[in-house]
PDB file of C-alpha atoms in Angstrom:
ATOM      1  CA  VAL A 119       0.000   0.000   0.000  1.00  0.00           C
ATOM      2  CA  SER A 120       1.431   3.340  -1.002  1.00  0.00           C
ATOM      3  CA  GLN A 121       2.146   5.311   2.153  1.00  0.00           C
ATOM      4  CA  SER A 122       1.934   8.555   0.195  1.00  0.00           C
ATOM      5  CA  ARG A 123      -1.697   7.864  -0.699  1.00  0.00           C
ATOM      6  CA  TYR A 124      -3.012   5.642   2.083  1.00  0.00           C
ATOM      7  CA  SER A 125      -2.548   5.559   5.835  1.00  0.00           C
ATOM      8  CA  VAL A 126      -2.803   2.202   7.581  1.00  0.00           C
ATOM      9  CA  HIS A 127      -4.454   2.039  10.992  1.00  0.00           C
ATOM     10  CA  ALA A 128      -6.173  -0.645  12.996  1.00  0.00           C
ATOM     11  CA  ASN A 129      -9.459   1.264  13.164  1.00  0.00           C
ATOM     12  CA  ALA A 130      -8.980   4.013  10.607  1.00  0.00           C
ATOM     13  CA  CYS A 131     -11.769   2.994   8.234  1.00  0.00           C
ATOM     14  CA  THR A 132     -15.013   1.198   8.852  1.00  0.00           C
ATOM     15  CA  ILE A 133     -16.291  -1.299   6.296  1.00  0.00           C
ATOM     16  CA  ALA A 134     -19.760  -2.750   6.747  1.00  0.00           C
ATOM     17  CA  GLU A 135     -19.819  -6.449   5.923  1.00  0.00           C
ATOM     18  CA  PRO A 136     -22.798  -8.787   5.747  1.00  0.00           C
ATOM     19  CA  SER A 137     -22.766 -11.515   8.368  1.00  0.00           C
ATOM     20  CA  ILE A 138     -22.560 -14.895   6.673  1.00  0.00           C
ATOM     21  CA  ASN A 139     -22.811 -18.429   7.942  1.00  0.00           C
ATOM     22  CA  TYR A 140     -22.124 -21.042   5.361  1.00  0.00           C
ATOM     23  CA  THR A 141     -20.865 -24.457   4.438  1.00  0.00           C
ATOM     24  CA  ARG A 142     -18.141 -24.287   1.845  1.00  0.00           C
ATOM     25  CA  LYS A 143     -19.210 -25.461  -1.592  1.00  0.00           C
ATOM     26  CA  GLN A 144     -16.795 -27.167  -3.949  1.00  0.00           C
ATOM     27  CA  ASN A 145     -17.009 -28.163  -7.520  1.00  0.00           C
ATOM     28  CA  THR A 146     -20.470 -26.726  -7.726  1.00  0.00           C
ATOM     29  CA  ARG A 147     -20.964 -18.410 -27.907  1.00  0.00           C
ATOM     30  CA  GLN A 148     -19.475 -17.292 -30.459  1.00  0.00           C
ATOM     31  CA  THR A 149     -15.657 -17.477 -30.591  1.00  0.00           C
ATOM     32  CA  ALA A 150     -12.838 -18.606 -32.807  1.00  0.00           C
ATOM     33  CA  ALA A 151     -11.854 -22.233 -32.400  1.00  0.00           C
ATOM     34  CA  ALA A 152      -8.234 -21.205 -31.940  1.00  0.00           C
ATOM     35  CA  ALA A 153      -9.098 -19.048 -28.928  1.00  0.00           C
ATOM     36  CA  ILE A 154      -8.633 -22.036 -26.567  1.00  0.00           C
ATOM     37  CA  PRO A 155      -5.992 -24.306 -28.128  1.00  0.00           C
ATOM     38  CA  LEU A 156      -5.957 -27.859 -26.778  1.00  0.00           C
ATOM     39  CA  PRO A 157      -4.026 -29.734 -25.651  1.00  0.00           C
ATOM     40  CA  ILE A 158      -1.659 -27.339 -23.901  1.00  0.00           C
ATOM     41  CA  LYS A 159       1.752 -28.471 -22.740  1.00  0.00           C
ATOM     42  CA  VAL A 160       2.117 -27.260 -19.179  1.00  0.00           C
ATOM     43  CA  ILE A 161       5.635 -26.158 -18.297  1.00  0.00           C
ATOM     44  CA  ARG A 162       6.581 -27.413 -14.850  1.00  0.00           C
ATOM     45  CA  ASN A 163       8.346 -24.580 -13.120  1.00  0.00           C
ATOM     46  CA  THR A 164      11.142 -25.501 -10.726  1.00  0.00           C
ATOM     47  CA  ASN A 165      10.829 -22.089  -9.059  1.00  0.00           C
ATOM     48  CA  PRO A 166       7.436 -21.969  -7.287  1.00  0.00           C
ATOM     49  CA  TYR A 167       7.512 -18.167  -7.114  1.00  0.00           C
ATOM     50  CA  LEU A 168       7.754 -17.538 -10.867  1.00  0.00           C
ATOM     51  CA  ALA A 169       5.099 -18.237 -13.497  1.00  0.00           C
ATOM     52  CA  ARG A 170       6.109 -19.455 -16.951  1.00  0.00           C
ATOM     53  CA  HIS A 171       2.635 -20.109 -18.321  1.00  0.00           C
ATOM     54  CA  LEU A 172       0.204 -17.207 -18.424  1.00  0.00           C
ATOM     55  CA  LEU A 173      -3.507 -17.069 -19.195  1.00  0.00           C
ATOM     56  CA  MET A 174      -4.726 -13.801 -20.690  1.00  0.00           C
ATOM     57  CA  VAL A 175      -8.088 -12.573 -21.993  1.00  0.00           C
ATOM     58  CA  ARG A 176      -8.189 -10.437 -25.132  1.00  0.00           C
ATOM     59  CA  PRO A 177     -11.000  -8.005 -24.288  1.00  0.00           C
ATOM     60  CA  ALA A 178     -13.775  -7.482 -26.829  1.00  0.00           C
ATOM     61  CA  ARG A 179     -15.227  -4.300 -25.324  1.00  0.00           C
ATOM     62  CA  PHE A 180     -12.696  -2.832 -22.939  1.00  0.00           C
ATOM     63  CA  GLY A 181     -13.629   0.490 -21.384  1.00  0.00           C
ATOM     64  CA  HIS A 182     -15.204   2.431 -18.562  1.00  0.00           C
ATOM     65  CA  ASN A 183     -17.297   0.291 -16.231  1.00  0.00           C
ATOM     66  CA  LYS A 184     -20.047   2.255 -14.496  1.00  0.00           C
ATOM     67  CA  GLN A 185     -20.833  -0.711 -12.260  1.00  0.00           C
ATOM     68  CA  THR A 186     -17.417  -0.578 -10.588  1.00  0.00           C
ATOM     69  CA  GLN A 187     -16.957   3.182 -10.461  1.00  0.00           C
ATOM     70  CA  SER A 188     -18.360   3.678  -6.947  1.00  0.00           C
ATOM     71  CA  THR A 189     -15.637   1.471  -5.446  1.00  0.00           C
ATOM     72  CA  ASN A 190     -12.824   2.415  -7.834  1.00  0.00           C
ATOM     73  CA  HIS A 191     -11.726   5.977  -7.202  1.00  0.00           C
ATOM     74  CA  PHE A 192      -8.937   5.684  -9.772  1.00  0.00           C
ATOM     75  CA  GLN A 193     -11.306   5.026 -12.671  1.00  0.00           C
ATOM     76  CA  GLN A 194     -11.525   7.975 -15.014  1.00  0.00           C
ATOM     77  CA  THR A 195     -14.887   9.263 -16.150  1.00  0.00           C
ATOM     78  CA  GLY A 196     -15.974  11.383 -19.077  1.00  0.00           C
ATOM     79  CA  ILE A 197     -13.488   9.814 -21.514  1.00  0.00           C
ATOM     80  CA  GLU A 198     -15.863   7.519 -23.361  1.00  0.00           C
ATOM     81  CA  GLU A 199     -18.918   7.052 -21.199  1.00  0.00           C
ATOM     82  CA  SER A 200     -20.652   4.943 -23.828  1.00  0.00           C
ATOM     83  CA  ILE A 201     -18.010   2.237 -23.414  1.00  0.00           C
ATOM     84  CA  PRO A 202     -18.737  -0.579 -23.270  1.00  0.00           C
ATOM     85  CA  GLY A 203     -20.575   0.511 -26.383  1.00  0.00           C
ATOM     86  CA  GLU A 204     -19.813   0.055 -30.018  1.00  0.00           C
ATOM     87  CA  TYR A 205     -17.638  -2.946 -30.795  1.00  0.00           C
ATOM     88  CA  GLY A 206     -14.515  -1.683 -32.549  1.00  0.00           C
ATOM     89  CA  SER A 207     -14.511   1.793 -30.988  1.00  0.00           C
ATOM     90  CA  ALA A 208     -11.272   3.779 -30.776  1.00  0.00           C
ATOM     91  CA  THR A 209     -10.806   2.619 -27.178  1.00  0.00           C
ATOM     92  CA  ASN A 210     -11.310  -1.006 -28.190  1.00  0.00           C
ATOM     93  CA  ILE A 211      -8.855  -0.779 -31.072  1.00  0.00           C
ATOM     94  CA  GLN A 212      -6.205   0.772 -28.853  1.00  0.00           C
ATOM     95  CA  ALA A 213      -6.734  -1.923 -26.214  1.00  0.00           C
ATOM     96  CA  TRP A 214      -6.425  -4.695 -28.832  1.00  0.00           C
ATOM     97  CA  ARG A 215      -3.219  -3.183 -30.189  1.00  0.00           C
ATOM     98  CA  GLU A 216      -1.619  -2.886 -26.758  1.00  0.00           C
ATOM     99  CA  PHE A 217      -2.776  -6.370 -25.769  1.00  0.00           C
ATOM    100  CA  ASP A 218      -1.419  -8.048 -28.902  1.00  0.00           C
ATOM    101  CA  GLU A 219       1.909  -6.237 -28.591  1.00  0.00           C
ATOM    102  CA  SER A 220       2.262  -7.324 -24.964  1.00  0.00           C
ATOM    103  CA  VAL A 221       1.577 -10.942 -25.864  1.00  0.00           C
ATOM    104  CA  GLN A 222       4.069 -10.831 -28.727  1.00  0.00           C
ATOM    105  CA  ARG A 223       6.821  -9.369 -26.566  1.00  0.00           C
ATOM    106  CA  MET A 224       6.344 -11.861 -23.745  1.00  0.00           C
ATOM    107  CA  ARG A 225       6.251 -14.824 -26.102  1.00  0.00           C
ATOM    108  CA  ALA A 226       9.505 -13.604 -27.617  1.00  0.00           C
ATOM    109  CA  THR A 227      11.143 -14.085 -24.213  1.00  0.00           C
ATOM    110  CA  GLY A 228      10.019 -17.707 -24.032  1.00  0.00           C
ATOM    111  CA  ILE A 229       6.998 -17.219 -21.775  1.00  0.00           C
ATOM    112  CA  GLN A 230       4.163 -19.577 -22.646  1.00  0.00           C
ATOM    113  CA  ILE A 231       0.897 -17.681 -23.055  1.00  0.00           C
ATOM    114  CA  THR A 232      -2.612 -18.943 -23.671  1.00  0.00           C
ATOM    115  CA  VAL A 233      -5.047 -16.304 -24.927  1.00  0.00           C
ATOM    116  CA  TRP A 234      -8.769 -16.536 -24.379  1.00  0.00           C
ATOM    117  CA  ASP A 235     -10.893 -14.387 -26.694  1.00  0.00           C
ATOM    118  CA  ASP A 236     -13.636 -12.432 -24.971  1.00  0.00           C
ATOM    119  CA  GLU A 237     -17.020 -12.245 -26.693  1.00  0.00           C
ATOM    120  CA  PRO A 238     -18.714  -8.913 -27.499  1.00  0.00           C
ATOM    121  CA  GLU A 239     -21.990  -9.986 -25.851  1.00  0.00           C
ATOM    122  CA  PRO A 240     -22.677  -9.532 -23.068  1.00  0.00           C
ATOM    123  CA  ALA A 241     -20.379  -6.539 -22.658  1.00  0.00           C
ATOM    124  CA  LYS A 242     -17.560  -7.220 -20.191  1.00  0.00           C
ATOM    125  CA  PRO A 243     -15.458  -4.031 -19.963  1.00  0.00           C
ATOM    126  CA  ASP A 244     -13.083  -5.550 -17.363  1.00  0.00           C
ATOM    127  CA  ALA A 245     -12.642  -8.967 -18.977  1.00  0.00           C
ATOM    128  CA  VAL A 246      -8.886  -8.457 -19.244  1.00  0.00           C
ATOM    129  CA  PHE A 247      -8.617  -8.662 -15.419  1.00  0.00           C
ATOM    130  CA  LEU A 248      -9.271 -12.393 -15.144  1.00  0.00           C
ATOM    131  CA  ASN A 249      -7.185 -12.625 -11.954  1.00  0.00           C
ATOM    132  CA  ASN A 250     -10.161 -11.215 -10.062  1.00  0.00           C
ATOM    133  CA  TRP A 251     -12.532 -14.126 -10.615  1.00  0.00           C
ATOM    134  CA  PHE A 252     -10.122 -17.042 -10.261  1.00  0.00           C
ATOM    135  CA  SER A 253      -6.673 -17.874  -8.939  1.00  0.00           C
ATOM    136  CA  THR A 254      -4.416 -20.887  -9.450  1.00  0.00           C
ATOM    137  CA  HIS A 255      -2.266 -22.497  -6.779  1.00  0.00           C
ATOM    138  CA  HIS A 256       0.670 -24.839  -6.221  1.00  0.00           C
ATOM    139  CA  ASN A 257      -1.630 -27.594  -4.987  1.00  0.00           C
ATOM    140  CA  GLY A 258      -2.962 -27.961  -8.537  1.00  0.00           C
ATOM    141  CA  GLN A 259      -6.300 -26.291  -7.806  1.00  0.00           C
ATOM    142  CA  PHE A 260      -8.061 -23.145  -8.910  1.00  0.00           C
ATOM    143  CA  ILE A 261     -10.378 -21.053  -6.734  1.00  0.00           C
ATOM    144  CA  LEU A 262     -13.433 -19.140  -7.961  1.00  0.00           C
ATOM    145  CA  TYR A 263     -14.409 -15.831  -6.379  1.00  0.00           C
ATOM    146  CA  PRO A 264     -17.583 -13.742  -5.904  1.00  0.00           C
ATOM    147  CA  MET A 265     -17.485 -10.510  -7.893  1.00  0.00           C
ATOM    148  CA  MET A 266     -19.219  -7.344  -6.734  1.00  0.00           C
ATOM    149  CA  ALA A 267     -20.294  -5.971 -10.149  1.00  0.00           C
ATOM    150  CA  ALA A 268     -22.965  -7.976 -11.940  1.00  0.00           C
ATOM    151  CA  ASN A 269     -21.329  -7.506 -15.346  1.00  0.00           C
ATOM    152  CA  ARG A 270     -18.075  -8.904 -13.978  1.00  0.00           C
ATOM    153  CA  ARG A 271     -19.763 -12.145 -12.931  1.00  0.00           C
ATOM    154  CA  THR A 272     -20.440 -12.882 -16.605  1.00  0.00           C
ATOM    155  CA  GLU A 273     -16.676 -13.175 -17.148  1.00  0.00           C
ATOM    156  CA  MET A 274     -16.741 -16.618 -15.489  1.00  0.00           C
ATOM    157  CA  GLN A 275     -17.738 -18.819 -18.409  1.00  0.00           C
ATOM    158  CA  PRO A 276     -18.028 -22.620 -18.665  1.00  0.00           C
ATOM    159  CA  ARG A 277     -15.589 -22.772 -21.596  1.00  0.00           C
ATOM    160  CA  TYR A 278     -12.897 -21.137 -19.461  1.00  0.00           C
ATOM    161  CA  LEU A 279     -13.504 -23.506 -16.559  1.00  0.00           C
ATOM    162  CA  ALA A 280     -13.331 -26.466 -18.932  1.00  0.00           C
ATOM    163  CA  HIS A 281     -10.009 -25.228 -20.245  1.00  0.00           C
ATOM    164  CA  LEU A 282      -8.561 -24.858 -16.747  1.00  0.00           C
ATOM    165  CA  LYS A 283      -9.489 -28.476 -16.075  1.00  0.00           C
ATOM    166  CA  ALA A 284      -8.007 -29.540 -19.421  1.00  0.00           C
ATOM    167  CA  LEU A 285      -4.733 -28.017 -18.237  1.00  0.00           C
ATOM    168  CA  GLY A 286      -4.761 -30.482 -15.358  1.00  0.00           C
ATOM    169  CA  LEU A 287      -6.095 -28.123 -12.689  1.00  0.00           C
ATOM    170  CA  ALA A 288      -8.815 -29.264 -10.305  1.00  0.00           C
ATOM    171  CA  GLN A 289     -11.575 -26.967  -9.103  1.00  0.00           C
ATOM    172  CA  GLY A 290     -11.062 -26.296  -5.431  1.00  0.00           C
ATOM    173  CA  MET A 291     -13.142 -23.720  -3.591  1.00  0.00           C
ATOM    174  CA  ASP A 292     -16.080 -22.139  -5.384  1.00  0.00           C
ATOM    175  CA  LEU A 293     -17.036 -18.971  -3.539  1.00  0.00           C
ATOM    176  CA  SER A 294     -18.814 -17.361  -6.488  1.00  0.00           C
ATOM    177  CA  HIS A 295     -22.297 -17.981  -5.068  1.00  0.00           C
ATOM    178  CA  PHE A 296     -21.598 -15.580  -2.182  1.00  0.00           C
ATOM    179  CA  ALA A 297     -22.142 -12.696  -4.590  1.00  0.00           C
ATOM    180  CA  GLU A 298     -25.859 -13.394  -4.221  1.00  0.00           C
ATOM    181  CA  ARG A 299     -25.461 -12.641  -0.497  1.00  0.00           C
ATOM    182  CA  ASP A 300     -23.509  -9.433  -1.024  1.00  0.00           C
ATOM    183  CA  ALA A 301     -20.260 -10.964   0.212  1.00  0.00           C
ATOM    184  CA  PHE A 302     -17.377 -10.408  -2.189  1.00  0.00           C
ATOM    185  CA  LEU A 303     -13.749 -11.397  -2.607  1.00  0.00           C
ATOM    186  CA  GLU A 304     -12.052 -10.514  -5.882  1.00  0.00           C
ATOM    187  CA  GLY A 305      -9.160 -12.898  -6.299  1.00  0.00           C
ATOM    188  CA  THR A 306      -5.660 -11.498  -6.286  1.00  0.00           C
ATOM    189  CA  GLY A 307      -7.148  -8.029  -6.469  1.00  0.00           C
ATOM    190  CA  SER A 308      -8.366  -8.573  -2.917  1.00  0.00           C
ATOM    191  CA  LEU A 309      -5.594 -10.917  -1.792  1.00  0.00           C
ATOM    192  CA  VAL A 310      -1.825 -10.757  -2.038  1.00  0.00           C
ATOM    193  CA  PHE A 311      -0.240 -14.187  -1.576  1.00  0.00           C
ATOM    194  CA  ASP A 312       3.187 -14.324   0.052  1.00  0.00           C
ATOM    195  CA  HIS A 313       3.992 -17.896  -0.924  1.00  0.00           C
ATOM    196  CA  ARG A 314       7.430 -17.969   0.649  1.00  0.00           C
ATOM    197  CA  ASN A 315       6.043 -17.067   4.090  1.00  0.00           C
ATOM    198  CA  ARG A 316       2.656 -18.704   3.494  1.00  0.00           C
ATOM    199  CA  GLN A 317       0.660 -15.562   4.189  1.00  0.00           C
ATOM    200  CA  ALA A 318      -2.377 -13.987   2.555  1.00  0.00           C
ATOM    201  CA  ILE A 319      -2.661 -10.211   2.913  1.00  0.00           C
ATOM    202  CA  ALA A 320      -5.924  -8.307   2.427  1.00  0.00           C
ATOM    203  CA  THR A 321      -7.328  -4.873   3.178  1.00  0.00           C
ATOM    204  CA  ALA A 322     -10.902  -4.122   4.152  1.00  0.00           C
ATOM    205  CA  SER A 323     -13.023  -2.823   1.281  1.00  0.00           C
ATOM    206  CA  PRO A 324     -16.515  -3.324  -0.156  1.00  0.00           C
ATOM    207  CA  ARG A 325     -14.969  -5.886  -2.495  1.00  0.00           C
ATOM    208  CA  THR A 326     -13.134  -7.867   0.196  1.00  0.00           C
ATOM    209  CA  HIS A 327     -15.057  -9.827   2.829  1.00  0.00           C
ATOM    210  CA  ARG A 328     -12.883 -10.780   5.756  1.00  0.00           C
ATOM    211  CA  ALA A 329     -14.541 -14.135   6.490  1.00  0.00           C
ATOM    212  CA  LEU A 330     -14.121 -15.261   2.888  1.00  0.00           C
ATOM    213  CA  ALA A 331     -10.498 -14.114   2.860  1.00  0.00           C
ATOM    214  CA  ALA A 332      -9.881 -16.108   6.037  1.00  0.00           C
ATOM    215  CA  ASP A 333     -11.485 -19.196   4.506  1.00  0.00           C
ATOM    216  CA  VAL A 334      -9.238 -19.027   1.440  1.00  0.00           C
ATOM    217  CA  ALA A 335      -6.167 -18.614   3.643  1.00  0.00           C
ATOM    218  CA  THR A 336      -7.180 -21.620   5.752  1.00  0.00           C
ATOM    219  CA  HIS A 337      -7.850 -23.717   2.657  1.00  0.00           C
ATOM    220  CA  LEU A 338      -4.330 -22.985   1.394  1.00  0.00           C
ATOM    221  CA  GLY A 339      -2.692 -23.430   4.788  1.00  0.00           C
ATOM    222  CA  TYR A 340      -1.759 -19.747   4.971  1.00  0.00           C
ATOM    223  CA  SER A 341      -2.150 -17.203   7.749  1.00  0.00           C
ATOM    224  CA  LEU A 342      -4.214 -14.082   7.023  1.00  0.00           C
ATOM    225  CA  GLN A 343      -2.950 -10.558   7.600  1.00  0.00           C
ATOM    226  CA  PHE A 344      -6.015  -8.293   7.403  1.00  0.00           C
ATOM    227  CA  ILE A 345      -5.493  -4.531   7.483  1.00  0.00           C
ATOM    228  CA  THR A 346      -7.567  -1.390   7.064  1.00  0.00           C
ATOM    229  CA  ALA A 347      -6.415   1.581   5.015  1.00  0.00           C
ATOM    230  CA  CYS A 348      -7.847   4.802   3.639  1.00  0.00           C
ATOM    231  CA  ASP A 349      -6.766   8.015   1.946  1.00  0.00           C
ATOM    232  CA  PRO A 350      -7.228  11.501   3.475  1.00  0.00           C
ATOM    233  CA  GLN A 351     -10.744  11.648   1.968  1.00  0.00           C
ATOM    234  CA  GLY A 352     -11.725   8.402   3.666  1.00  0.00           C
ATOM    235  CA  ASN A 353     -11.696   6.342   0.464  1.00  0.00           C
ATOM    236  CA  VAL A 354     -10.570   2.752   0.879  1.00  0.00           C
ATOM    237  CA  PRO A 355      -8.428   0.959  -1.722  1.00  0.00           C
ATOM    238  CA  TYR A 356     -10.487  -1.594  -3.600  1.00  0.00           C
ATOM    239  CA  ILE A 357      -7.380  -3.661  -4.361  1.00  0.00           C
ATOM    240  CA  LEU A 358      -3.941  -4.203  -2.888  1.00  0.00           C
TER     241      LEU A 358
END
């Protein structure tokens, strides 16, 4: 957390969270065929702290997301309010160009990258941030998370889950249903994993429910460090 922007205090900011009692649940369009190439050769990394195989989503309608604006004080407004709007807008074209160039440069270094192609409908302006709705772990599992914005929940598609399983990953925790109870946890946007010290770090925000964060940490055998932070205006960071 940037100390120049946020101050960290035990009781500096108050976040109202819904009380939840639950039993953990587990295992509960149009696109180009080449978007999800199978089979994929998984590179076994000898260094557990470095990734050599990346999954990325090429966004179809990247742009301003009105549904996330209230909890994202860094999101600019007034640039192209109609986005997500017309497919192929100037914003979309720029995003595609930057995405493709990034993929090309990383592949040139020997990094293995699998690209999933987003679909124009329904509009998913934040589809490129797939780390928010799932995370992968050294135990060979992936975890699914509850997203606060309704249009972000549509990013979790059966074809993506099938591909994760085809890569040899098993579905572990599925917390996505907690979105219906207004309890949210947005993947590695909400959680920072310190794998070396087996810690999960999170900060209180409308998008980060403490009980869910604690459950993920317990599932992975990690301890949870939960902090509160806010800027001088009282805004809390929605991600770490």
